[in-house]
């Protein structure tokens, strides 16, 4: 498989295992090793605001079925970390991790929608 | 390789099932695979068994049954990428070694 | 008067404490002196007469930590065996 170019954002970490020569800071892209795919991580707040957290190369896939789609689609229920506000996806075409879409089963415990009777106020 | 002989078996597990989803952000699950089955009397070349395992096999059969026969265990592993949250809240991309069994051996 | 012993002290203190230091039948390296004649290999092995191949025997503890240098896969398989599917063998 060819080398894939992915969107790259890694504000805090510098031991991501990618040589600087592969990273274009001005374009915000990275040329990943052969066989790697792209990933993106966003934070989605209760109010629906979306913040980009991390983007880069996903070099070792844990499940053969993962990361083969051409678009970055969040297909699994978010992990418990930070109350399930993170959205992760991976994909296999150039710059496919610039943004994401969601297509995962609703968490059974989230029976009530966000803006239920209890609304979040700025001063809470 | 006969059906009950030492071989690689598929298995998918989520980090929620492992109880690790409070610090592993992604992936949601992965396939560790595992090795299961009987180790044959003759450990042929395909098993990558060290000489010690061949000796131990003979000892178990011909000399002393209390010495256990070789076990069916992973031979090669491969890593997986993960996104994790450190205790100080930093989010790290890591490659965790030896997470997936790729082949089995008897030793 | 006669001294009543409420509980019988352990007959051998070192044996008594041993059980706490190193749990019984846990995975350990064992000695084994093998003579090649036992395998009938003395017909083609001139020397030595035998050697000690050692071998490992015993149960793997639930948490295979640093002491055994086990890969993370072993820890994962241990959890799978205990919590999810006991048809997946316990790491031998």
mmCIF file of C-alpha atoms in Angstrom:
data_model
loop_
_atom_site.group_PDB
_atom_site.id
_atom_site.type_symbol
_atom_site.label_atom_id
_atom_site.label_comp_id
_atom_site.label_asym_id
_atom_site.label_seq_id
_atom_site.Cartn_x
_atom_site.Cartn_y
_atom_site.Cartn_z
ATOM 1 C CA UNK A 1 0.000 0.000 0.000
ATOM 2 C CA UNK A 2 1.128 3.574 -0.698
ATOM 3 C CA UNK A 3 2.206 6.121 1.885
ATOM 4 C CA UNK A 4 -0.795 8.164 3.054
ATOM 5 C CA UNK A 5 -0.826 11.884 3.768
ATOM 6 C CA UNK A 6 -2.868 12.784 6.831
ATOM 7 C CA UNK A 7 -3.922 15.955 8.569
ATOM 8 C CA UNK A 8 -1.580 16.470 11.521
ATOM 9 C CA UNK A 9 -2.128 18.168 14.852
ATOM 10 C CA UNK A 10 -0.222 17.195 17.950
ATOM 11 C CA UNK A 11 0.069 20.240 20.178
ATOM 12 C CA UNK A 12 1.590 18.711 23.307
ATOM 13 C CA UNK A 13 3.233 15.425 22.354
ATOM 14 C CA UNK A 14 6.655 15.327 20.711
ATOM 15 C CA UNK A 15 7.440 11.586 20.976
ATOM 16 C CA UNK A 16 4.788 10.521 18.443
ATOM 17 C CA UNK A 17 7.404 8.399 16.669
ATOM 18 C CA UNK A 18 7.279 10.336 13.393
ATOM 19 C CA UNK A 19 10.417 11.967 12.020
ATOM 20 C CA UNK A 20 10.136 15.721 11.672
ATOM 21 C CA UNK A 21 11.007 15.488 7.961
ATOM 22 C CA UNK A 22 7.634 13.861 7.363
ATOM 23 C CA UNK A 23 5.691 16.654 9.062
ATOM 24 C CA UNK A 24 4.700 19.852 7.275
ATOM 25 C CA UNK A 25 3.874 22.289 10.046
ATOM 26 C CA UNK A 26 2.631 25.012 7.679
ATOM 27 C CA UNK A 27 0.221 22.694 5.867
ATOM 28 C CA UNK A 28 -0.602 20.804 9.045
ATOM 29 C CA UNK A 29 -0.019 17.491 7.311
ATOM 30 C CA UNK A 30 2.165 14.430 7.804
ATOM 31 C CA UNK A 31 3.366 11.756 5.386
ATOM 32 C CA UNK A 32 2.718 8.474 7.195
ATOM 33 C CA UNK A 33 4.676 5.251 6.856
ATOM 34 C CA UNK A 34 3.503 2.608 4.400
ATOM 35 C CA UNK A 35 0.544 0.676 5.812
ATOM 36 C CA UNK A 36 -0.431 3.466 8.177
ATOM 37 C CA UNK A 37 -3.866 5.076 8.177
ATOM 38 C CA UNK A 38 -5.048 8.469 9.446
ATOM 39 C CA UNK A 39 -6.852 9.227 12.700
ATOM 40 C CA UNK A 40 -8.564 12.169 14.287
ATOM 41 C CA UNK A 41 -9.694 12.934 17.823
ATOM 42 C CA UNK A 42 -12.190 15.651 18.673
ATOM 43 C CA UNK A 43 -13.948 16.714 21.808
ATOM 44 C CA UNK A 44 -17.692 17.284 21.599
ATOM 45 C CA UNK A 45 -19.123 19.207 24.521
ATOM 46 C CA UNK A 46 -22.593 18.731 25.970
ATOM 47 C CA UNK A 47 -23.641 21.881 24.138
ATOM 48 C CA UNK A 48 -22.492 20.362 20.899
ATOM 49 C CA UNK A 49 -19.355 22.472 20.461
ATOM 50 C CA UNK A 50 -16.562 20.572 18.708
ATOM 51 C CA UNK A 51 -12.871 21.064 19.450
ATOM 52 C CA UNK A 52 -10.062 19.392 17.509
ATOM 53 C CA UNK A 53 -7.679 17.576 19.860
ATOM 54 C CA UNK A 54 -5.309 15.442 17.792
ATOM 55 C CA UNK A 55 -4.762 14.234 14.229
ATOM 56 C CA UNK A 56 -2.044 12.098 12.701
ATOM 57 C CA UNK A 57 -0.918 8.638 11.596
ATOM 58 C CA UNK A 58 -2.501 5.493 12.996
ATOM 59 C CA UNK A 59 0.281 3.020 12.388
ATOM 60 C CA UNK A 60 -0.836 -0.228 14.053
ATOM 61 C CA UNK A 61 -4.454 -1.273 13.630
ATOM 62 C CA UNK A 62 -5.810 -3.527 16.384
ATOM 63 C CA UNK A 63 -8.671 -4.996 14.416
ATOM 64 C CA UNK A 64 -8.383 -5.946 10.713
ATOM 65 C CA UNK A 65 -11.845 -4.461 10.054
ATOM 66 C CA UNK A 66 -10.900 -1.016 11.370
ATOM 67 C CA UNK A 67 -9.694 2.103 9.502
ATOM 68 C CA UNK A 68 -10.436 0.950 5.957
ATOM 69 C CA UNK A 69 -13.163 3.444 5.123
ATOM 70 C CA UNK A 70 -12.424 6.431 2.890
ATOM 71 C CA UNK A 71 -14.053 8.851 5.327
ATOM 72 C CA UNK A 72 -13.507 9.374 9.037
ATOM 73 C CA UNK A 73 -16.642 7.977 10.635
ATOM 74 C CA UNK A 74 -17.076 7.542 14.387
ATOM 75 C CA UNK A 75 -18.658 4.095 14.506
ATOM 76 C CA UNK A 76 -18.138 3.049 18.148
ATOM 77 C CA UNK A 77 -19.553 4.370 21.390
ATOM 78 C CA UNK A 78 -17.078 6.857 22.916
ATOM 79 C CA UNK A 79 -14.960 5.560 25.781
ATOM 80 C CA UNK A 80 -15.641 6.575 29.391
ATOM 81 C CA UNK A 81 -12.715 8.987 29.405
ATOM 82 C CA UNK A 82 -13.960 12.493 30.244
ATOM 83 C CA UNK A 83 -17.585 11.303 30.317
ATOM 84 C CA UNK A 84 -17.622 10.131 26.740
ATOM 85 C CA UNK A 85 -17.013 13.520 25.160
ATOM 86 C CA UNK A 86 -14.241 12.341 22.823
ATOM 87 C CA UNK A 87 -14.911 11.339 19.216
ATOM 88 C CA UNK A 88 -12.308 9.098 17.548
ATOM 89 C CA UNK A 89 -12.175 7.815 13.982
ATOM 90 C CA UNK A 90 -9.594 6.458 11.529
ATOM 91 C CA UNK A 91 -9.596 6.101 7.758
ATOM 92 C CA UNK A 92 -7.353 5.246 4.854
ATOM 93 C CA UNK A 93 -7.319 7.957 2.152
ATOM 94 C CA UNK A 94 -5.245 11.134 1.908
ATOM 95 C CA UNK A 95 -6.430 13.847 4.351
ATOM 96 C CA UNK A 96 -9.517 11.820 5.223
ATOM 97 C CA UNK A 97 -9.079 12.809 8.890
ATOM 98 C CA UNK A 98 -9.642 16.546 8.376
ATOM 99 C CA UNK A 99 -13.154 16.180 9.810
ATOM 100 C CA UNK A 100 -15.503 13.453 10.959
ATOM 101 C CA UNK A 101 -19.066 12.235 10.908
ATOM 102 C CA UNK A 102 -20.871 10.216 13.573
ATOM 103 C CA UNK A 103 -22.587 6.883 13.053
ATOM 104 C CA UNK A 104 -22.510 4.965 16.324
ATOM 105 C CA UNK A 105 -25.221 3.271 18.431
ATOM 106 C CA UNK A 106 -26.642 5.581 21.132
ATOM 107 C CA UNK A 107 -25.414 4.762 24.650
ATOM 108 C CA UNK A 108 -28.360 3.012 26.384
ATOM 109 C CA UNK A 109 -27.763 5.099 29.530
ATOM 110 C CA UNK A 110 -28.204 8.294 27.531
ATOM 111 C CA UNK A 111 -31.998 7.766 27.396
ATOM 112 C CA UNK A 112 -32.644 11.526 27.891
ATOM 113 C CA UNK A 113 -31.374 13.856 25.133
ATOM 114 C CA UNK A 114 -28.802 16.556 26.153
ATOM 115 C CA UNK A 115 -31.214 19.427 26.450
ATOM 116 C CA UNK A 116 -33.539 17.649 28.748
ATOM 117 C CA UNK A 117 -35.178 19.377 31.661
ATOM 118 C CA UNK A 118 -31.699 19.982 33.139
ATOM 119 C CA UNK A 119 -30.078 22.611 30.874
ATOM 120 C CA UNK A 120 -26.412 23.546 31.263
ATOM 121 C CA UNK A 121 -25.806 27.227 32.126
ATOM 122 C CA UNK A 122 -22.516 29.090 31.723
ATOM 123 C CA UNK A 123 -22.306 29.823 35.484
ATOM 124 C CA UNK A 124 -22.954 26.233 36.584
ATOM 125 C CA UNK B 1 -2.365 -28.639 11.082
ATOM 126 C CA UNK B 2 -4.949 -31.014 12.559
ATOM 127 C CA UNK B 3 -8.029 -29.430 14.130
ATOM 128 C CA UNK B 4 -7.120 -29.868 17.841
ATOM 129 C CA UNK B 5 -3.446 -29.085 17.377
ATOM 130 C CA UNK B 6 -1.827 -25.931 18.708
ATOM 131 C CA UNK B 7 -3.019 -23.069 16.525
ATOM 132 C CA UNK B 8 -4.084 -19.408 16.495
ATOM 133 C CA UNK B 9 -7.699 -18.593 17.374
ATOM 134 C CA UNK B 10 -9.576 -15.325 16.742
ATOM 135 C CA UNK B 11 -10.966 -13.306 19.615
ATOM 136 C CA UNK B 12 -12.195 -9.706 19.817
ATOM 137 C CA UNK B 13 -12.312 -7.843 23.134
ATOM 138 C CA UNK B 14 -13.311 -4.293 23.995
ATOM 139 C CA UNK B 15 -11.321 -2.193 26.439
ATOM 140 C CA UNK B 16 -14.577 -1.754 28.343
ATOM 141 C CA UNK B 17 -14.632 -5.531 28.912
ATOM 142 C CA UNK B 18 -11.016 -5.360 30.099
ATOM 143 C CA UNK B 19 -11.906 -2.471 32.417
ATOM 144 C CA UNK B 20 -9.378 -0.175 30.707
ATOM 145 C CA UNK B 21 -11.826 2.216 29.007
ATOM 146 C CA UNK B 22 -11.461 4.838 31.710
ATOM 147 C CA UNK B 23 -7.977 5.676 30.405
ATOM 148 C CA UNK B 24 -7.887 4.259 26.851
ATOM 149 C CA UNK B 25 -9.736 6.654 24.522
ATOM 150 C CA UNK B 26 -9.255 4.640 21.337
ATOM 151 C CA UNK B 27 -9.602 2.153 19.819
ATOM 152 C CA UNK B 28 -12.866 0.854 21.270
ATOM 153 C CA UNK B 29 -11.811 -2.792 20.878
ATOM 154 C CA UNK B 30 -9.162 -4.935 19.245
ATOM 155 C CA UNK B 31 -8.340 -8.566 18.341
ATOM 156 C CA UNK B 32 -5.653 -10.041 20.649
ATOM 157 C CA UNK B 33 -6.105 -13.592 19.212
ATOM 158 C CA UNK B 34 -4.832 -16.506 21.333
ATOM 159 C CA UNK B 35 -3.098 -19.877 21.006
ATOM 160 C CA UNK B 36 -4.860 -23.097 21.924
ATOM 161 C CA UNK B 37 -4.477 -26.792 21.193
ATOM 162 C CA UNK B 38 -2.329 -29.822 21.815
ATOM 163 C CA UNK B 39 1.370 -29.838 21.201
ATOM 164 C CA UNK B 40 2.142 -32.840 18.976
ATOM 165 C CA UNK B 41 4.662 -35.548 19.946
ATOM 166 C CA UNK B 42 6.867 -34.580 17.010
ATOM 167 C CA UNK B 43 7.404 -30.814 17.032
ATOM 168 C CA UNK B 44 7.916 -30.337 13.300
ATOM 169 C CA UNK B 45 9.641 -27.371 11.763
ATOM 170 C CA UNK B 46 6.514 -25.226 11.388
ATOM 171 C CA UNK B 47 6.250 -24.787 15.161
ATOM 172 C CA UNK B 48 9.513 -22.839 15.569
ATOM 173 C CA UNK B 49 10.067 -24.802 18.771
ATOM 174 C CA UNK B 50 13.466 -24.396 20.403
ATOM 175 C CA UNK B 51 15.563 -27.506 21.031
ATOM 176 C CA UNK B 52 14.686 -27.234 24.708
ATOM 177 C CA UNK B 53 11.034 -27.878 23.909
ATOM 178 C CA UNK B 54 11.947 -30.995 21.928
ATOM 179 C CA UNK B 55 14.051 -32.237 24.848
ATOM 180 C CA UNK B 56 11.257 -31.468 27.329
ATOM 181 C CA UNK B 57 8.832 -33.393 25.138
ATOM 182 C CA UNK B 58 11.076 -36.453 25.211
ATOM 183 C CA UNK B 59 11.593 -36.142 28.975
ATOM 184 C CA UNK B 60 7.833 -36.002 29.564
ATOM 185 C CA UNK B 61 7.272 -39.050 27.368
ATOM 186 C CA UNK B 62 10.254 -41.259 28.112
ATOM 187 C CA UNK B 63 11.723 -40.210 31.461
ATOM 188 C CA UNK B 64 9.496 -38.365 33.905
ATOM 189 C CA UNK B 65 5.786 -37.576 33.521
ATOM 190 C CA UNK B 66 5.986 -34.934 36.274
ATOM 191 C CA UNK B 67 7.907 -32.752 33.863
ATOM 192 C CA UNK B 68 5.126 -30.992 31.923
ATOM 193 C CA UNK B 69 4.986 -31.266 28.102
ATOM 194 C CA UNK B 70 5.604 -28.044 26.099
ATOM 195 C CA UNK B 71 2.766 -25.519 26.091
ATOM 196 C CA UNK B 72 0.963 -23.941 23.164
ATOM 197 C CA UNK B 73 1.870 -20.232 23.446
ATOM 198 C CA UNK B 74 2.255 -17.237 21.146
ATOM 199 C CA UNK B 75 5.442 -17.167 19.083
ATOM 200 C CA UNK B 76 5.220 -13.691 17.503
ATOM 201 C CA UNK B 77 3.289 -10.622 18.608
ATOM 202 C CA UNK B 78 2.412 -7.345 16.979
ATOM 203 C CA UNK B 79 1.687 -3.937 18.512
ATOM 204 C CA UNK B 80 -1.390 -1.706 18.349
ATOM 205 C CA UNK B 81 -1.807 2.068 18.326
ATOM 206 C CA UNK B 82 -3.806 3.584 21.173
ATOM 207 C CA UNK B 83 -4.851 7.034 22.363
ATOM 208 C CA UNK B 84 -4.702 7.271 26.138
ATOM 209 C CA UNK B 85 -5.254 9.912 28.809
ATOM 210 C CA UNK B 86 -2.512 10.335 31.367
ATOM 211 C CA UNK B 87 -3.312 11.138 34.995
ATOM 212 C CA UNK B 88 -2.443 14.785 34.390
ATOM 213 C CA UNK B 89 -5.034 14.900 31.607
ATOM 214 C CA UNK B 90 -2.554 14.867 28.707
ATOM 215 C CA UNK B 91 -3.680 12.799 25.748
ATOM 216 C CA UNK B 92 -0.984 10.661 24.220
ATOM 217 C CA UNK B 93 -0.702 8.595 21.067
ATOM 218 C CA UNK B 94 1.165 5.396 21.936
ATOM 219 C CA UNK B 95 2.169 2.162 20.218
ATOM 220 C CA UNK B 96 1.695 -0.699 22.685
ATOM 221 C CA UNK B 97 3.980 -3.616 21.919
ATOM 222 C CA UNK B 98 3.046 -7.321 22.141
ATOM 223 C CA UNK B 99 -0.724 -6.829 22.165
ATOM 224 C CA UNK B 100 -1.697 -9.230 19.353
ATOM 225 C CA UNK B 101 -0.606 -12.863 19.012
ATOM 226 C CA UNK B 102 0.383 -13.431 15.366
ATOM 227 C CA UNK B 103 1.563 -17.043 15.470
ATOM 228 C CA UNK B 104 1.896 -19.931 17.914
ATOM 229 C CA UNK B 105 4.623 -22.263 19.025
ATOM 230 C CA UNK B 106 5.049 -25.176 21.409
ATOM 231 C CA UNK B 107 7.606 -24.615 24.115
ATOM 232 C CA UNK C 1 -1.261 -24.667 87.677
ATOM 233 C CA UNK C 2 -1.368 -26.114 84.227
ATOM 234 C CA UNK C 3 -0.708 -23.605 81.368
ATOM 235 C CA UNK C 4 -3.463 -23.731 78.784
ATOM 236 C CA UNK C 5 -2.213 -23.201 75.203
ATOM 237 C CA UNK C 6 -5.096 -21.696 73.304
ATOM 238 C CA UNK C 7 -3.480 -22.152 69.868
ATOM 239 C CA UNK C 8 -0.719 -24.526 68.823
ATOM 240 C CA UNK C 9 2.284 -22.450 67.575
ATOM 241 C CA UNK C 10 3.457 -23.405 64.058
ATOM 242 C CA UNK C 11 5.913 -26.321 64.427
ATOM 243 C CA UNK C 12 8.449 -24.605 62.157
ATOM 244 C CA UNK C 13 8.344 -20.854 61.843
ATOM 245 C CA UNK C 14 10.289 -20.684 58.551
ATOM 246 C CA UNK C 15 7.850 -23.118 56.953
ATOM 247 C CA UNK C 16 4.986 -21.117 58.364
ATOM 248 C CA UNK C 17 6.220 -17.828 56.927
ATOM 249 C CA UNK C 18 7.311 -19.454 53.621
ATOM 250 C CA UNK C 19 3.678 -19.680 52.488
ATOM 251 C CA UNK C 20 3.410 -15.908 52.604
ATOM 252 C CA UNK C 21 6.719 -15.179 50.935
ATOM 253 C CA UNK C 22 6.284 -17.231 47.786
ATOM 254 C CA UNK C 23 2.837 -18.661 47.096
ATOM 255 C CA UNK C 24 2.802 -22.412 46.561
ATOM 256 C CA UNK C 25 3.063 -24.016 43.055
ATOM 257 C CA UNK C 26 3.635 -20.694 41.308
ATOM 258 C CA UNK C 27 5.532 -20.674 38.008
ATOM 259 C CA UNK C 28 9.169 -21.464 38.811
ATOM 260 C CA UNK C 29 12.354 -22.735 37.147
ATOM 261 C CA UNK C 30 13.047 -26.353 38.087
ATOM 262 C CA UNK C 31 16.208 -28.446 37.901
ATOM 263 C CA UNK C 32 16.314 -31.736 36.032
ATOM 264 C CA UNK C 33 19.417 -33.814 35.488
ATOM 265 C CA UNK C 34 19.037 -35.642 32.170
ATOM 266 C CA UNK C 35 21.292 -38.523 31.132
ATOM 267 C CA UNK C 36 21.364 -38.931 27.352
ATOM 268 C CA UNK C 37 21.215 -42.674 27.881
ATOM 269 C CA UNK C 38 17.643 -42.141 29.134
ATOM 270 C CA UNK C 39 16.758 -40.975 25.650
ATOM 271 C CA UNK C 40 19.022 -43.591 24.049
ATOM 272 C CA UNK C 41 21.018 -40.709 22.615
ATOM 273 C CA UNK C 42 24.219 -42.033 24.102
ATOM 274 C CA UNK C 43 24.663 -43.996 20.873
ATOM 275 C CA UNK C 44 25.575 -40.851 18.997
ATOM 276 C CA UNK C 45 26.397 -38.290 21.693
ATOM 277 C CA UNK C 46 29.890 -39.005 22.867
ATOM 278 C CA UNK C 47 30.015 -36.287 25.469
ATOM 279 C CA UNK C 48 28.742 -35.038 27.788
ATOM 280 C CA UNK C 49 26.873 -37.872 29.490
ATOM 281 C CA UNK C 50 24.000 -35.578 30.383
ATOM 282 C CA UNK C 51 23.075 -32.043 31.254
ATOM 283 C CA UNK C 52 20.509 -29.988 33.176
ATOM 284 C CA UNK C 53 17.997 -28.482 30.698
ATOM 285 C CA UNK C 54 15.924 -26.978 33.533
ATOM 286 C CA UNK C 55 12.222 -26.490 32.874
ATOM 287 C CA UNK C 56 9.400 -24.250 34.017
ATOM 288 C CA UNK C 57 6.541 -25.562 36.089
ATOM 289 C CA UNK C 58 3.724 -24.059 38.123
ATOM 290 C CA UNK C 59 0.658 -21.880 37.843
ATOM 291 C CA UNK C 60 0.844 -18.418 36.305
ATOM 292 C CA UNK C 61 -0.387 -15.905 38.870
ATOM 293 C CA UNK C 62 -3.452 -13.800 38.089
ATOM 294 C CA UNK C 63 -1.422 -10.632 37.687
ATOM 295 C CA UNK C 64 1.637 -11.511 35.630
ATOM 296 C CA UNK C 65 3.633 -8.401 36.464
ATOM 297 C CA UNK C 66 7.249 -7.507 36.066
ATOM 298 C CA UNK C 67 8.533 -10.595 37.885
ATOM 299 C CA UNK C 68 7.815 -12.751 34.822
ATOM 300 C CA UNK C 69 8.461 -10.217 32.074
ATOM 301 C CA UNK C 70 5.266 -11.379 30.439
ATOM 302 C CA UNK C 71 3.965 -9.451 27.429
ATOM 303 C CA UNK C 72 0.759 -7.399 27.829
ATOM 304 C CA UNK C 73 -1.000 -10.013 25.682
ATOM 305 C CA UNK C 74 -0.618 -12.481 28.563
ATOM 306 C CA UNK C 75 -2.331 -10.069 30.957
ATOM 307 C CA UNK C 76 -5.132 -9.539 28.433
ATOM 308 C CA UNK C 77 -5.557 -13.301 27.953
ATOM 309 C CA UNK C 78 -5.648 -13.768 31.746
ATOM 310 C CA UNK C 79 -8.505 -11.248 32.050
ATOM 311 C CA UNK C 80 -10.351 -12.847 29.109
ATOM 312 C CA UNK C 81 -10.032 -16.303 30.702
ATOM 313 C CA UNK C 82 -11.190 -15.076 34.104
ATOM 314 C CA UNK C 83 -13.934 -12.611 33.170
ATOM 315 C CA UNK C 84 -15.137 -13.191 29.646
ATOM 316 C CA UNK C 85 -14.637 -16.656 28.202
ATOM 317 C CA UNK C 86 -13.075 -19.574 30.063
ATOM 318 C CA UNK C 87 -12.769 -21.543 26.806
ATOM 319 C CA UNK C 88 -9.872 -19.225 26.095
ATOM 320 C CA UNK C 89 -7.044 -20.999 27.907
ATOM 321 C CA UNK C 90 -5.441 -19.481 30.961
ATOM 322 C CA UNK C 91 -1.882 -18.486 29.895
ATOM 323 C CA UNK C 92 0.107 -21.744 30.428
#
